Amino acid sequence: MADNLSSWIVQIASSDSQSAFKSLYKAYNKQVLRLAKAYVPSLVDAEEVVSDVFLSVWQNRKSLPGIANFEAYLFAIARNIAVGYYRAARVDTVELVESEYDMFFHNDSSPEAEMIAKEEIEALDRAVESLPDRCKMVFKLIREEQLAYKEVAEIMGISVKTVEVHLAVAVKKLREALNCRRKHFRQR
């Protein structure tokens, strides 16, 4: 399966091959489901975890060739998503009467403040996409997938220290990009 895995990853990353993705899904979905069922009590939730895991893989398909240990990557994502479902299931829901709900979620921000916030998010997304490939991958695995440094190091086949360096470079470049944008915005 290792030979097929490499082939599938290349096809998925380079040509968005849905047939290769389907093969990858068929090869790993039962293992991911088993892992998910260890964290969430409901089969429906476990199946939802599997869907979310493979959605994440698809959304990050362009970075797959840079991952040294795909199985570790896949199972780390599965564990994190399953833990998220487990935590969400344990949270007690609080019923709010409609007036309390309106009061709780009332937002006094101006349309201008909302537009600025949206522009900031878009600028940050552009800055992340402009990072060097390794820095971007480390940043996304740690910040978006919420993996531990050690997990990222294992997935990418690098040392924890190298992960720290890539993350520091990413954060520095993102700060510079956002500060530059803010200075430009203030000068208008």
Short mmCIF file of C-alpha atoms in Angstrom, two decimals:
data_model
loop_
_atom_site.label_atom_id
_atom_site.label_comp_id
_atom_site.label_asym_id
_atom_site.label_seq_id
_atom_site.Cartn_x
_atom_site.Cartn_y
_atom_site.Cartn_z
CA MET A 1 0.00 0.00 0.00
CA ALA A 2 2.99 2.33 0.53
CA ASP A 3 3.62 2.51 -3.22
CA ASN A 4 -0.05 3.26 -3.86
CA LEU A 5 -0.07 5.86 -1.10
CA SER A 6 2.77 7.83 -2.71
CA SER A 7 1.04 7.66 -6.07
CA TRP A 8 -2.31 8.76 -4.63
CA ILE A 9 -0.74 11.68 -2.79
CA VAL A 10 1.01 12.91 -5.94
CA GLN A 11 -2.18 12.60 -8.00
CA ILE A 12 -4.30 14.33 -5.36
CA ALA A 13 -1.83 17.18 -4.85
CA SER A 14 -0.87 17.77 -8.47
CA SER A 15 -4.10 17.19 -10.37
CA ASP A 16 -6.85 17.20 -7.71
CA SER A 17 -7.58 13.57 -8.62
CA GLN A 18 -10.87 12.56 -7.07
CA SER A 19 -10.34 8.91 -7.99
CA ALA A 20 -7.00 8.86 -6.13
CA PHE A 21 -8.69 10.59 -3.19
CA LYS A 22 -11.44 7.96 -3.25
CA SER A 23 -8.78 5.23 -3.17
CA LEU A 24 -7.04 6.95 -0.25
CA TYR A 25 -10.37 7.21 1.56
CA LYS A 26 -11.16 3.52 0.99
CA ALA A 27 -7.72 2.54 2.27
CA TYR A 28 -7.90 4.54 5.50
CA ASN A 29 -11.52 5.29 6.41
CA LYS A 30 -12.02 2.18 8.59
CA GLN A 31 -8.85 2.87 10.58
CA VAL A 32 -9.87 6.50 11.10
CA LEU A 33 -13.38 5.39 12.11
CA ARG A 34 -11.92 2.97 14.69
CA LEU A 35 -9.82 5.76 16.15
CA ALA A 36 -12.80 8.16 16.20
CA LYS A 37 -14.99 5.61 17.99
CA ALA A 38 -12.41 5.47 20.77
CA TYR A 39 -13.10 9.16 21.48
CA VAL A 40 -16.76 9.72 20.68
CA PRO A 41 -19.57 7.55 21.99
CA SER A 42 -21.88 7.84 19.00
CA LEU A 43 -21.31 6.04 15.69
CA VAL A 44 -22.92 9.00 13.92
CA ASP A 45 -20.41 11.40 15.52
CA ALA A 46 -17.54 9.04 14.71
CA GLU A 47 -18.62 8.97 11.06
CA GLU A 48 -18.81 12.77 11.14
CA VAL A 49 -15.24 12.83 12.46
CA VAL A 50 -14.15 10.66 9.52
CA SER A 51 -15.82 13.06 7.09
CA ASP A 52 -14.14 16.04 8.73
CA VAL A 53 -10.74 14.33 8.66
CA PHE A 54 -10.90 13.59 4.96
CA LEU A 55 -12.31 17.04 4.24
CA SER A 56 -9.26 18.48 5.99
CA VAL A 57 -6.97 16.23 3.93
CA TRP A 58 -8.67 17.41 0.74
CA GLN A 59 -8.48 21.07 1.73
CA ASN A 60 -4.75 20.72 2.45
CA ARG A 61 -4.01 18.46 -0.53
CA LYS A 62 -1.41 20.78 -2.07
CA SER A 63 0.84 20.35 0.97
CA LEU A 64 0.55 16.53 1.11
CA PRO A 65 3.78 15.78 -0.81
CA GLY A 66 5.77 17.61 1.89
CA ILE A 67 4.48 15.31 4.62
CA ALA A 68 7.02 12.63 5.48
CA ASN A 69 4.64 10.37 7.44
CA PHE A 70 1.13 10.56 6.00
CA GLU A 71 -0.37 8.04 8.42
CA ALA A 72 0.88 9.99 11.45
CA TYR A 73 -0.55 13.15 9.87
CA LEU A 74 -3.91 11.50 9.19
CA PHE A 75 -4.25 9.99 12.66
CA ALA A 76 -3.14 13.19 14.40
CA ILE A 77 -5.85 15.11 12.56
CA ALA A 78 -8.37 12.37 13.38
CA ARG A 79 -7.46 12.42 17.06
CA ASN A 80 -7.72 16.21 17.27
CA ILE A 81 -11.07 16.36 15.51
CA ALA A 82 -12.42 13.45 17.60
CA VAL A 83 -11.29 15.14 20.81
CA GLY A 84 -13.05 18.29 19.64
CA TYR A 85 -16.27 16.34 19.10
CA TYR A 86 -15.88 14.67 22.48
CA ARG A 87 -15.45 18.00 24.22
CA ALA A 88 -18.40 19.52 22.39
CA ALA A 89 -20.60 16.59 23.36
CA ARG A 90 -19.69 17.04 27.04
CA VAL A 91 -20.54 20.72 27.13
CA ASP A 92 -23.90 21.25 28.76
CA THR A 93 -26.23 23.22 26.59
CA VAL A 94 -27.78 26.23 28.18
CA GLU A 95 -31.19 27.28 27.03
CA LEU A 96 -31.56 31.00 26.80
CA VAL A 97 -34.86 32.79 26.53
CA GLU A 98 -35.05 34.87 23.40
CA SER A 99 -34.46 38.21 25.13
CA GLU A 100 -31.37 36.87 26.91
CA TYR A 101 -30.13 35.46 23.62
CA ASP A 102 -30.51 38.83 21.88
CA MET A 103 -28.81 40.61 24.76
CA PHE A 104 -25.98 38.09 24.87
CA PHE A 105 -25.20 38.31 21.17
CA HIS A 106 -25.96 41.98 20.62
CA ASN A 107 -23.10 43.57 18.77
CA ASP A 108 -22.38 47.29 18.95
CA SER A 109 -19.61 47.25 16.36
CA SER A 110 -19.97 49.60 13.45
CA PRO A 111 -20.06 48.48 9.83
CA GLU A 112 -16.68 50.19 9.42
CA ALA A 113 -15.15 48.16 12.28
CA GLU A 114 -16.58 44.95 10.81
CA MET A 115 -15.16 45.80 7.38
CA ILE A 116 -11.72 46.51 8.88
CA ALA A 117 -11.82 43.21 10.78
CA LYS A 118 -12.76 41.35 7.60
CA GLU A 119 -9.92 43.04 5.71
CA GLU A 120 -7.48 42.09 8.51
CA ILE A 121 -8.53 38.43 8.24
CA GLU A 122 -8.17 38.49 4.46
CA ALA A 123 -4.73 40.10 4.77
CA LEU A 124 -3.65 37.45 7.25
CA ASP A 125 -4.87 34.68 4.93
CA ARG A 126 -2.90 36.19 2.04
CA ALA A 127 0.18 36.50 4.26
CA VAL A 128 -0.10 32.84 5.30
CA GLU A 129 -0.39 31.76 1.67
CA SER A 130 2.73 33.77 0.78
CA LEU A 131 4.90 31.96 3.36
CA PRO A 132 7.58 29.53 2.14
CA ASP A 133 6.10 26.03 1.78
CA ARG A 134 7.71 24.47 4.87
CA CYS A 135 6.88 27.46 7.09
CA LYS A 136 3.32 27.50 5.81
CA MET A 137 2.89 23.78 6.45
CA VAL A 138 4.28 24.03 9.98
CA PHE A 139 2.12 27.08 10.70
CA LYS A 140 -1.05 25.39 9.42
CA LEU A 141 -0.41 22.11 11.24
CA ILE A 142 0.21 23.89 14.55
CA ARG A 143 -2.27 26.77 14.35
CA GLU A 144 -5.10 25.32 12.27
CA GLU A 145 -4.87 21.58 12.94
CA GLN A 146 -3.66 22.23 16.51
CA LEU A 147 -1.00 19.52 16.41
CA ALA A 148 1.84 19.39 18.92
CA TYR A 149 5.35 20.34 17.81
CA LYS A 150 6.44 16.72 18.25
CA GLU A 151 3.59 15.48 16.04
CA VAL A 152 4.45 18.02 13.34
CA ALA A 153 8.11 17.00 13.50
CA GLU A 154 7.15 13.34 13.05
CA ILE A 155 4.74 14.10 10.21
CA MET A 156 7.24 16.22 8.33
CA GLY A 157 10.29 14.09 9.13
CA ILE A 158 12.17 16.97 10.80
CA SER A 159 13.33 17.74 14.34
CA VAL A 160 11.21 19.56 16.91
CA LYS A 161 13.83 22.34 16.90
CA THR A 162 13.36 22.75 13.13
CA VAL A 163 9.59 22.95 13.66
CA GLU A 164 10.19 25.73 16.21
CA VAL A 165 12.43 27.60 13.76
CA HIS A 166 9.88 27.32 10.92
CA LEU A 167 7.08 28.51 13.21
CA ALA A 168 9.18 31.45 14.45
CA VAL A 169 9.96 32.46 10.86
CA ALA A 170 6.28 32.17 9.92
CA VAL A 171 5.11 34.27 12.87
CA LYS A 172 7.78 36.91 12.18
CA LYS A 173 6.81 37.19 8.49
CA LEU A 174 3.10 37.35 9.35
CA ARG A 175 3.72 40.07 11.92
CA GLU A 176 5.76 42.05 9.41
CA ALA A 177 3.06 41.71 6.74
CA LEU A 178 0.30 42.82 9.09
CA ASN A 179 2.33 45.68 10.58
CA CYS A 180 3.17 46.90 7.07
CA ARG A 181 -0.52 46.77 6.17
CA ARG A 182 -1.51 48.67 9.31
CA LYS A 183 1.08 51.39 8.66
CA HIS A 184 -0.20 51.72 5.10
CA PHE A 185 -3.80 51.91 6.38
CA ARG A 186 -2.94 54.65 8.91
CA GLN A 187 -1.21 56.75 6.24
CA ARG A 188 -4.39 56.96 4.15
#
